[in-house]
PDB file of C-alpha atoms in Angstrom:
ATOM      1  CA  MET A   1     128.122  58.177  29.522  1.00  0.00           C
ATOM      2  CA  THR A   2     127.598  60.980  32.030  1.00  0.00           C
ATOM      3  CA  ILE A   3     123.795  60.625  32.420  1.00  0.00           C
ATOM      4  CA  GLU A   4     122.496  57.970  34.812  1.00  0.00           C
ATOM      5  CA  LEU A   5     118.977  57.069  35.934  1.00  0.00           C
ATOM      6  CA  VAL A   6     120.092  56.417  39.471  1.00  0.00           C
ATOM      7  CA  ASP A   7     116.838  54.829  40.682  1.00  0.00           C
ATOM      8  CA  GLY A   8     116.225  52.898  37.468  1.00  0.00           C
ATOM      9  CA  LYS A   9     116.901  49.246  36.626  1.00  0.00           C
ATOM     10  CA  ALA A  10     120.187  48.872  34.751  1.00  0.00           C
ATOM     11  CA  GLY A  11     120.588  45.104  34.793  1.00  0.00           C
ATOM     12  CA  THR A  12     123.619  45.381  37.040  1.00  0.00           C
ATOM     13  CA  ALA A  13     124.477  46.918  40.407  1.00  0.00           C
ATOM     14  CA  HIS A  14     125.132  50.580  39.715  1.00  0.00           C
ATOM     15  CA  ILE A  15     123.907  52.783  42.595  1.00  0.00           C
ATOM     16  CA  SER A  16     126.913  54.033  44.560  1.00  0.00           C
ATOM     17  CA  SER A  17     127.298  55.985  47.778  1.00  0.00           C
ATOM     18  CA  GLU A  18     128.531  58.863  45.610  1.00  0.00           C
ATOM     19  CA  ASP A  19     125.193  58.831  43.738  1.00  0.00           C
ATOM     20  CA  LYS A  20     123.384  58.895  47.071  1.00  0.00           C
ATOM     21  CA  ALA A  21     125.446  61.762  48.458  1.00  0.00           C
ATOM     22  CA  ILE A  22     125.089  63.921  45.328  1.00  0.00           C
ATOM     23  CA  ILE A  23     121.299  63.539  45.177  1.00  0.00           C
ATOM     24  CA  HIS A  24     120.855  64.020  48.924  1.00  0.00           C
ATOM     25  CA  GLN A  25     122.933  67.213  48.892  1.00  0.00           C
ATOM     26  CA  SER A  26     121.046  68.606  45.886  1.00  0.00           C
ATOM     27  CA  LYS A  27     117.677  67.980  47.573  1.00  0.00           C
ATOM     28  CA  PHE A  28     118.379  68.879  51.186  1.00  0.00           C
ATOM     29  CA  GLY A  29     121.670  70.801  51.248  1.00  0.00           C
ATOM     30  CA  ALA A  30     125.307  69.948  51.837  1.00  0.00           C
ATOM     31  CA  SER A  31     125.240  70.485  55.617  1.00  0.00           C
ATOM     32  CA  ASP A  32     125.442  67.580  58.037  1.00  0.00           C
ATOM     33  CA  MET A  33     122.016  66.829  59.509  1.00  0.00           C
ATOM     34  CA  VAL A  34     120.390  65.097  62.478  1.00  0.00           C
ATOM     35  CA  TYR A  35     116.718  64.159  62.166  1.00  0.00           C
ATOM     36  CA  ALA A  36     113.914  64.048  64.734  1.00  0.00           C
ATOM     37  CA  TRP A  37     113.854  60.257  65.089  1.00  0.00           C
ATOM     38  CA  GLY A  38     114.341  58.071  68.134  1.00  0.00           C
ATOM     39  CA  ASP A  39     116.282  59.883  70.857  1.00  0.00           C
ATOM     40  CA  ALA A  40     117.758  62.292  68.267  1.00  0.00           C
ATOM     41  CA  LEU A  41     121.276  61.181  69.342  1.00  0.00           C
ATOM     42  CA  LYS A  42     120.759  62.471  72.898  1.00  0.00           C
ATOM     43  CA  CYS A  43     123.921  62.420  75.019  1.00  0.00           C
ATOM     44  CA  THR A  44     123.938  61.461  78.700  1.00  0.00           C
ATOM     45  CA  MET A  45     126.876  61.015  81.034  1.00  0.00           C
ATOM     46  CA  GLY A  46     126.725  57.713  82.881  1.00  0.00           C
ATOM     47  CA  SER A  47     129.963  58.590  84.700  1.00  0.00           C
ATOM     48  CA  ALA A  48     132.946  60.907  84.343  1.00  0.00           C
ATOM     49  CA  ASN A  49     134.377  58.516  81.746  1.00  0.00           C
ATOM     50  CA  LYS A  50     131.315  57.233  79.923  1.00  0.00           C
ATOM     51  CA  ALA A  51     129.010  59.076  77.524  1.00  0.00           C
ATOM     52  CA  THR A  52     125.978  57.354  76.041  1.00  0.00           C
ATOM     53  CA  ILE A  53     124.548  58.431  72.676  1.00  0.00           C
ATOM     54  CA  GLY A  54     120.919  57.457  72.163  1.00  0.00           C
ATOM     55  CA  THR A  55     119.180  56.232  69.054  1.00  0.00           C
ATOM     56  CA  GLY A  56     118.899  58.559  66.095  1.00  0.00           C
ATOM     57  CA  CYS A  57     119.173  59.116  62.366  1.00  0.00           C
ATOM     58  CA  ALA A  58     121.593  61.527  60.699  1.00  0.00           C
ATOM     59  CA  SER A  59     123.391  62.402  57.479  1.00  0.00           C
ATOM     60  CA  ILE A  60     127.065  63.169  57.002  1.00  0.00           C
ATOM     61  CA  GLN A  61     127.715  65.037  53.747  1.00  0.00           C
ATOM     62  CA  GLY A  62     124.666  63.383  52.174  1.00  0.00           C
ATOM     63  CA  LEU A  63     125.315  59.825  53.402  1.00  0.00           C
ATOM     64  CA  ASP A  64     122.655  58.637  55.856  1.00  0.00           C
ATOM     65  CA  TRP A  65     123.482  56.684  59.001  1.00  0.00           C
ATOM     66  CA  HIS A  66     121.584  55.727  62.142  1.00  0.00           C
ATOM     67  CA  ILE A  67     121.934  54.279  65.631  1.00  0.00           C
ATOM     68  CA  THR A  68     119.302  51.669  66.489  1.00  0.00           C
ATOM     69  CA  ALA A  69     120.487  50.967  70.050  1.00  0.00           C
ATOM     70  CA  ALA A  70     122.354  53.280  72.435  1.00  0.00           C
ATOM     71  CA  GLU A  71     126.122  53.483  71.927  1.00  0.00           C
ATOM     72  CA  THR A  72     128.714  54.214  74.621  1.00  0.00           C
ATOM     73  CA  VAL A  73     131.968  56.136  74.126  1.00  0.00           C
ATOM     74  CA  GLN A  74     134.866  56.543  76.538  1.00  0.00           C
ATOM     75  CA  ILE A  75     136.004  59.961  77.798  1.00  0.00           C
ATOM     76  CA  ASP A  76     139.577  60.187  79.101  1.00  0.00           C
ATOM     77  CA  ASN A  77     140.095  61.494  82.621  1.00  0.00           C
ATOM     78  CA  GLY A  78     140.532  65.206  83.162  1.00  0.00           C
ATOM     79  CA  SER A  79     143.526  66.727  84.944  1.00  0.00           C
ATOM     80  CA  GLN A  80     143.535  68.672  88.199  1.00  0.00           C
ATOM     81  CA  GLY A  81     143.642  72.423  87.557  1.00  0.00           C
ATOM     82  CA  MET A  82     143.175  72.038  83.802  1.00  0.00           C
ATOM     83  CA  LYS A  83     140.235  72.665  81.486  1.00  0.00           C
ATOM     84  CA  ARG A  84     139.529  70.647  78.334  1.00  0.00           C
ATOM     85  CA  ASN A  85     136.885  70.261  75.649  1.00  0.00           C
ATOM     86  CA  ASP A  86     136.359  66.902  73.955  1.00  0.00           C
ATOM     87  CA  ILE A  87     134.140  66.449  70.909  1.00  0.00           C
ATOM     88  CA  ILE A  88     132.033  63.355  70.263  1.00  0.00           C
ATOM     89  CA  ALA A  89     131.739  62.973  66.496  1.00  0.00           C
ATOM     90  CA  ALA A  90     130.521  60.551  63.866  1.00  0.00           C
ATOM     91  CA  HIS A  91     133.556  59.367  61.883  1.00  0.00           C
ATOM     92  CA  TYR A  92     133.068  58.304  58.264  1.00  0.00           C
ATOM     93  CA  ASN A  93     135.803  56.098  56.803  1.00  0.00           C
ATOM     94  CA  ARG A  94     136.280  54.470  53.409  1.00  0.00           C
ATOM     95  CA  ASP A  95     138.918  51.751  53.189  1.00  0.00           C
ATOM     96  CA  SER A  96     141.277  52.798  50.395  1.00  0.00           C
ATOM     97  CA  THR A  97     141.800  49.186  49.283  1.00  0.00           C
ATOM     98  CA  SER A  98     138.374  47.544  49.535  1.00  0.00           C
ATOM     99  CA  GLY A  99     136.256  50.679  49.220  1.00  0.00           C
ATOM    100  CA  ILE A 100     134.147  49.531  52.184  1.00  0.00           C
ATOM    101  CA  GLU A 101     132.574  52.446  54.049  1.00  0.00           C
ATOM    102  CA  LYS A 102     131.466  52.726  57.678  1.00  0.00           C
ATOM    103  CA  VAL A 103     130.486  55.245  60.351  1.00  0.00           C
ATOM    104  CA  GLU A 104     131.422  54.977  64.022  1.00  0.00           C
ATOM    105  CA  LEU A 105     131.410  57.277  67.047  1.00  0.00           C
ATOM    106  CA  VAL A 106     134.769  58.674  68.138  1.00  0.00           C
ATOM    107  CA  VAL A 107     136.013  61.150  70.723  1.00  0.00           C
ATOM    108  CA  LEU A 108     138.295  63.948  69.514  1.00  0.00           C
ATOM    109  CA  LYS A 109     140.301  64.959  72.572  1.00  0.00           C
ATOM    110  CA  GLY A 110     140.993  68.628  73.256  1.00  0.00           C
ATOM    111  CA  THR A 111     144.228  70.084  74.593  1.00  0.00           C
ATOM    112  CA  PRO A 112     144.221  70.790  78.354  1.00  0.00           C
ATOM    113  CA  ASN A 113     144.631  74.456  79.307  1.00  0.00           C
ATOM    114  CA  ALA A 114     144.877  76.052  82.728  1.00  0.00           C
ATOM    115  CA  THR A 115     142.553  78.975  81.912  1.00  0.00           C
ATOM    116  CA  THR A 116     140.375  78.442  78.832  1.00  0.00           C
ATOM    117  CA  ALA A 117     139.257  75.258  77.128  1.00  0.00           C
ATOM    118  CA  ALA A 118     139.122  75.173  73.321  1.00  0.00           C
ATOM    119  CA  ASP A 119     137.553  72.638  70.990  1.00  0.00           C
ATOM    120  CA  PRO A 120     139.938  70.308  69.168  1.00  0.00           C
ATOM    121  CA  THR A 121     140.365  70.844  65.443  1.00  0.00           C
ATOM    122  CA  ILE A 122     137.821  68.884  63.387  1.00  0.00           C
ATOM    123  CA  PRO A 123     139.502  67.367  60.292  1.00  0.00           C
ATOM    124  CA  ASP A 124     137.893  68.855  57.175  1.00  0.00           C
ATOM    125  CA  GLY A 125     137.558  65.944  54.765  1.00  0.00           C
ATOM    126  CA  LYS A 126     135.167  66.220  51.791  1.00  0.00           C
ATOM    127  CA  ILE A 127     133.815  62.819  50.793  1.00  0.00           C
ATOM    128  CA  LEU A 128     132.773  63.838  47.275  1.00  0.00           C
ATOM    129  CA  SER A 129     136.269  65.239  46.707  1.00  0.00           C
ATOM    130  CA  GLY A 130     137.815  61.855  47.456  1.00  0.00           C
ATOM    131  CA  ALA A 131     138.495  62.087  51.211  1.00  0.00           C
ATOM    132  CA  THR A 132     138.554  58.716  52.955  1.00  0.00           C
ATOM    133  CA  ASP A 133     137.766  60.271  56.341  1.00  0.00           C
ATOM    134  CA  ALA A 134     135.168  62.833  57.419  1.00  0.00           C
ATOM    135  CA  TYR A 135     133.772  63.916  60.785  1.00  0.00           C
ATOM    136  CA  GLN A 136     130.361  65.138  61.948  1.00  0.00           C
ATOM    137  CA  PRO A 137     130.580  66.921  65.359  1.00  0.00           C
ATOM    138  CA  LEU A 138     127.712  65.965  67.654  1.00  0.00           C
ATOM    139  CA  TRP A 139     128.471  66.902  71.273  1.00  0.00           C
ATOM    140  CA  ARG A 140     131.020  68.935  73.220  1.00  0.00           C
ATOM    141  CA  ILE A 141     132.057  67.402  76.557  1.00  0.00           C
ATOM    142  CA  PRO A 142     133.538  70.132  78.812  1.00  0.00           C
ATOM    143  CA  LEU A 143     135.931  69.097  81.576  1.00  0.00           C
ATOM    144  CA  ASP A 144     137.048  71.326  84.447  1.00  0.00           C
ATOM    145  CA  GLY A 145     139.717  69.451  86.356  1.00  0.00           C
ATOM    146  CA  ILE A 146     138.310  65.971  86.933  1.00  0.00           C
ATOM    147  CA  THR A 147     134.726  67.244  86.811  1.00  0.00           C
ATOM    148  CA  VAL A 148     132.715  66.639  83.640  1.00  0.00           C
ATOM    149  CA  GLY A 149     130.199  69.343  82.738  1.00  0.00           C
ATOM    150  CA  THR A 150     126.874  69.139  80.921  1.00  0.00           C
ATOM    151  CA  PRO A 151     127.204  67.928  77.301  1.00  0.00           C
ATOM    152  CA  VAL A 152     126.655  70.719  74.734  1.00  0.00           C
ATOM    153  CA  GLN A 153     124.701  69.862  71.582  1.00  0.00           C
ATOM    154  CA  LEU A 154     126.486  70.934  68.378  1.00  0.00           C
ATOM    155  CA  PHE A 155     123.736  70.180  65.861  1.00  0.00           C
ATOM    156  CA  SER A 156     120.191  71.255  65.084  1.00  0.00           C
ATOM    157  CA  THR A 157     117.428  68.664  64.725  1.00  0.00           C
ATOM    158  CA  ARG A 158     115.345  68.609  61.564  1.00  0.00           C
ATOM    159  CA  ASN A 159     111.799  67.287  61.416  1.00  0.00           C
ATOM    160  CA  ALA A 160     110.719  64.764  58.807  1.00  0.00           C
ATOM    161  CA  LEU A 161     110.722  66.375  55.372  1.00  0.00           C
ATOM    162  CA  TRP A 162     110.942  69.790  57.009  1.00  0.00           C
ATOM    163  CA  ASP A 163     107.275  69.680  58.116  1.00  0.00           C
ATOM    164  CA  SER A 164     107.987  72.958  59.886  1.00  0.00           C
ATOM    165  CA  VAL A 165     109.996  75.710  58.216  1.00  0.00           C
ATOM    166  CA  THR A 166     111.242  76.780  61.643  1.00  0.00           C
ATOM    167  CA  GLN A 167     114.251  74.823  62.818  1.00  0.00           C
ATOM    168  CA  THR A 168     115.762  74.625  66.300  1.00  0.00           C
ATOM    169  CA  LEU A 169     119.410  75.604  65.941  1.00  0.00           C
ATOM    170  CA  ILE A 170     120.455  75.724  69.613  1.00  0.00           C
ATOM    171  CA  ASN A 171     118.541  73.972  72.377  1.00  0.00           C
ATOM    172  CA  SER A 172     119.877  74.651  75.872  1.00  0.00           C
ATOM    173  CA  GLN A 173     118.578  74.488  79.421  1.00  0.00           C
ATOM    174  CA  TYR A 174     118.892  78.285  79.333  1.00  0.00           C
ATOM    175  CA  GLY A 175     116.850  78.859  76.160  1.00  0.00           C
ATOM    176  CA  THR A 176     116.567  78.258  72.434  1.00  0.00           C
ATOM    177  CA  VAL A 177     117.681  79.749  69.139  1.00  0.00           C
ATOM    178  CA  THR A 178     115.367  78.967  66.220  1.00  0.00           C
ATOM    179  CA  GLY A 179     115.568  80.021  62.600  1.00  0.00           C
ATOM    180  CA  VAL A 180     114.053  80.094  59.139  1.00  0.00           C
ATOM    181  CA  LYS A 181     115.981  80.337  55.895  1.00  0.00           C
ATOM    182  CA  ALA A 182     115.226  81.229  52.292  1.00  0.00           C
ATOM    183  CA  GLY A 183     118.108  80.860  49.864  1.00  0.00           C
ATOM    184  CA  ASN A 184     121.130  82.525  51.428  1.00  0.00           C
ATOM    185  CA  VAL A 185     119.110  84.680  53.855  1.00  0.00           C
ATOM    186  CA  ALA A 186     118.501  83.495  57.418  1.00  0.00           C
ATOM    187  CA  GLN A 187     116.378  84.905  60.226  1.00  0.00           C
ATOM    188  CA  ILE A 188     116.978  83.715  63.771  1.00  0.00           C
ATOM    189  CA  LEU A 189     115.056  84.198  67.023  1.00  0.00           C
ATOM    190  CA  VAL A 190     116.676  84.000  70.475  1.00  0.00           C
ATOM    191  CA  GLN A 191     114.420  83.226  73.451  1.00  0.00           C
ATOM    192  CA  TRP A 192     116.621  83.136  76.551  1.00  0.00           C
ATOM    193  CA  LYS A 193     115.577  82.563  80.162  1.00  0.00           C
ATOM    194  CA  SER A 194     118.090  84.763  81.985  1.00  0.00           C
ATOM    195  CA  ALA A 195     120.952  87.198  81.471  1.00  0.00           C
ATOM    196  CA  ASN A 196     124.321  87.962  83.028  1.00  0.00           C
ATOM    197  CA  THR A 197     123.767  90.806  85.519  1.00  0.00           C
ATOM    198  CA  ALA A 198     127.367  92.056  85.614  1.00  0.00           C
ATOM    199  CA  SER A 199     127.742  95.528  84.055  1.00  0.00           C
ATOM    200  CA  TRP A 200     130.341  94.296  81.570  1.00  0.00           C
ATOM    201  CA  GLY A 201     129.463  90.611  81.714  1.00  0.00           C
ATOM    202  CA  ASN A 202     128.845  88.354  78.763  1.00  0.00           C
ATOM    203  CA  GLY A 203     127.062  85.168  77.808  1.00  0.00           C
ATOM    204  CA  LEU A 204     127.343  82.426  75.189  1.00  0.00           C
ATOM    205  CA  PHE A 205     124.304  80.925  73.460  1.00  0.00           C
ATOM    206  CA  GLY A 206     126.306  78.238  71.681  1.00  0.00           C
ATOM    207  CA  THR A 207     127.375  77.516  68.107  1.00  0.00           C
ATOM    208  CA  LEU A 208     125.098  77.701  65.077  1.00  0.00           C
ATOM    209  CA  PRO A 209     125.387  74.678  62.758  1.00  0.00           C
ATOM    210  CA  GLU A 210     126.908  74.905  59.296  1.00  0.00           C
ATOM    211  CA  GLY A 211     124.481  76.334  56.782  1.00  0.00           C
ATOM    212  CA  TRP A 212     123.312  78.929  59.332  1.00  0.00           C
ATOM    213  CA  ARG A 213     126.562  80.821  59.868  1.00  0.00           C
ATOM    214  CA  PRO A 214     126.984  84.413  58.621  1.00  0.00           C
ATOM    215  CA  LEU A 215     129.193  85.422  55.741  1.00  0.00           C
ATOM    216  CA  ILE A 216     130.871  88.070  57.926  1.00  0.00           C
ATOM    217  CA  LYS A 217     130.924  89.009  61.605  1.00  0.00           C
ATOM    218  CA  THR A 218     127.399  90.187  62.475  1.00  0.00           C
ATOM    219  CA  GLU A 219     126.488  92.420  65.423  1.00  0.00           C
ATOM    220  CA  TRP A 220     123.345  94.162  66.631  1.00  0.00           C
ATOM    221  CA  ALA A 221     122.293  96.056  69.747  1.00  0.00           C
ATOM    222  CA  TYR A 222     119.755  95.308  72.442  1.00  0.00           C
ATOM    223  CA  SER A 223     118.665  98.691  73.759  1.00  0.00           C
ATOM    224  CA  GLY A 224     117.023  97.611  77.008  1.00  0.00           C
ATOM    225  CA  ARG A 225     115.102 100.422  78.699  1.00  0.00           C
ATOM    226  CA  ASP A 226     115.520 103.272  81.186  1.00  0.00           C
ATOM    227  CA  GLY A 227     119.261 103.351  80.521  1.00  0.00           C
ATOM    228  CA  GLY A 228     119.773  99.754  81.661  1.00  0.00           C
ATOM    229  CA  SER A 229     120.225  96.253  80.242  1.00  0.00           C
ATOM    230  CA  GLN A 230     122.047  97.394  77.149  1.00  0.00           C
ATOM    231  CA  ARG A 231     124.010  94.687  75.353  1.00  0.00           C
ATOM    232  CA  VAL A 232     125.493  93.773  71.980  1.00  0.00           C
ATOM    233  CA  PHE A 233     124.923  90.436  70.251  1.00  0.00           C
ATOM    234  CA  THR A 234     127.769  88.981  68.184  1.00  0.00           C
ATOM    235  CA  LEU A 235     127.531  86.153  65.637  1.00  0.00           C
ATOM    236  CA  LEU A 236     130.835  85.036  64.102  1.00  0.00           C
ATOM    237  CA  PRO A 237     131.462  83.235  60.794  1.00  0.00           C
ATOM    238  CA  ASP A 238     132.466  80.072  62.695  1.00  0.00           C
ATOM    239  CA  GLY A 239     128.979  79.994  64.263  1.00  0.00           C
ATOM    240  CA  THR A 240     129.974  81.226  67.736  1.00  0.00           C
ATOM    241  CA  PHE A 241     127.027  83.216  69.092  1.00  0.00           C
ATOM    242  CA  GLY A 242     126.946  85.299  72.279  1.00  0.00           C
ATOM    243  CA  TYR A 243     126.398  88.702  73.857  1.00  0.00           C
ATOM    244  CA  SER A 244     128.251  91.265  75.967  1.00  0.00           C
ATOM    245  CA  ASN A 245     126.786  93.813  78.359  1.00  0.00           C
ATOM    246  CA  ARG A 246     127.607  97.474  77.784  1.00  0.00           C
ATOM    247  CA  GLY A 247     127.946  98.793  81.325  1.00  0.00           C
ATOM    248  CA  ALA A 248     125.570 100.238  83.941  1.00  0.00           C
ATOM    249  CA  ALA A 249     122.662  98.254  85.420  1.00  0.00           C
ATOM    250  CA  GLN A 250     121.743  94.893  83.912  1.00  0.00           C
ATOM    251  CA  ASN A 251     118.493  92.977  84.362  1.00  0.00           C
ATOM    252  CA  GLY A 252     118.851  89.216  84.805  1.00  0.00           C
ATOM    253  CA  ASP A 253     115.365  88.407  83.504  1.00  0.00           C
ATOM    254  CA  SER A 254     114.493  86.589  80.284  1.00  0.00           C
ATOM    255  CA  PHE A 255     114.983  88.371  76.961  1.00  0.00           C
ATOM    256  CA  THR A 256     114.290  87.966  73.246  1.00  0.00           C
ATOM    257  CA  THR A 257     116.094  89.214  70.161  1.00  0.00           C
ATOM    258  CA  SER A 258     116.135  88.431  66.447  1.00  0.00           C
ATOM    259  CA  ALA A 259     118.318  89.134  63.429  1.00  0.00           C
ATOM    260  CA  THR A 260     118.385  88.661  59.661  1.00  0.00           C
ATOM    261  CA  TYR A 261     121.665  88.119  57.810  1.00  0.00           C
ATOM    262  CA  ILE A 262     123.306  86.519  54.772  1.00  0.00           C
ATOM    263  CA  VAL A 263     124.637  83.017  55.352  1.00  0.00           C
ATOM    264  CA  ALA A 264     127.981  81.811  54.060  1.00  0.00           C
ATOM    265  CA  GLY A 265     127.840  79.840  50.825  1.00  0.00           C
TER     266      GLY A 265
END
């Protein structure tokens, strides 16, 4: 029989994690989520080798998990003269023999590079398609030589039952990117505290979470005024979001911009 009353009494244990994931995705979407509970998985660096993830509640591909007391993960040492990005992620695993499932925090280590650090590849396992492993990226830990930089949040935080239609997509010490979405149309608002003053300089806001990324490369202009502070904003299908100045004089003050686009399915 292909019809099941998932929440109903059946006289035997019948509710599976697959049931839970399917219903969660149909109600709230297939994207990974972090909710506004506890410390919302806040990351702090206790030392160059120790990152602490605070309490929080999240969902990986429709399966809920939470941290009720702070967890610590180990970051490997950096190398002199090399740059590296590590990713702290939630790792879902289902034992192929017993079927037992669990979530734990892991560090995906990037490849050192002398000039530019790149994020490590995140394995793309789909739980509902039978994958026994899946990963939910949470924080980027940038290393420059042996120096550890400020952790970069890779997720947006959702309020309980979406009690506000506006969601914070990027939250940085330099500003925020918020958004609203209806169907496959998204509108985002950038409120940034300062700008790169170099004539041909650029800046990076961060990475938009899945479910908010455009179907195609999206660009729009910021006209500035009096022939100055002209820049172009670029949002890529992988969520990378930044801007580049277009020459001449550039004002370093705060700025705001917004855009509407079609999100990838």
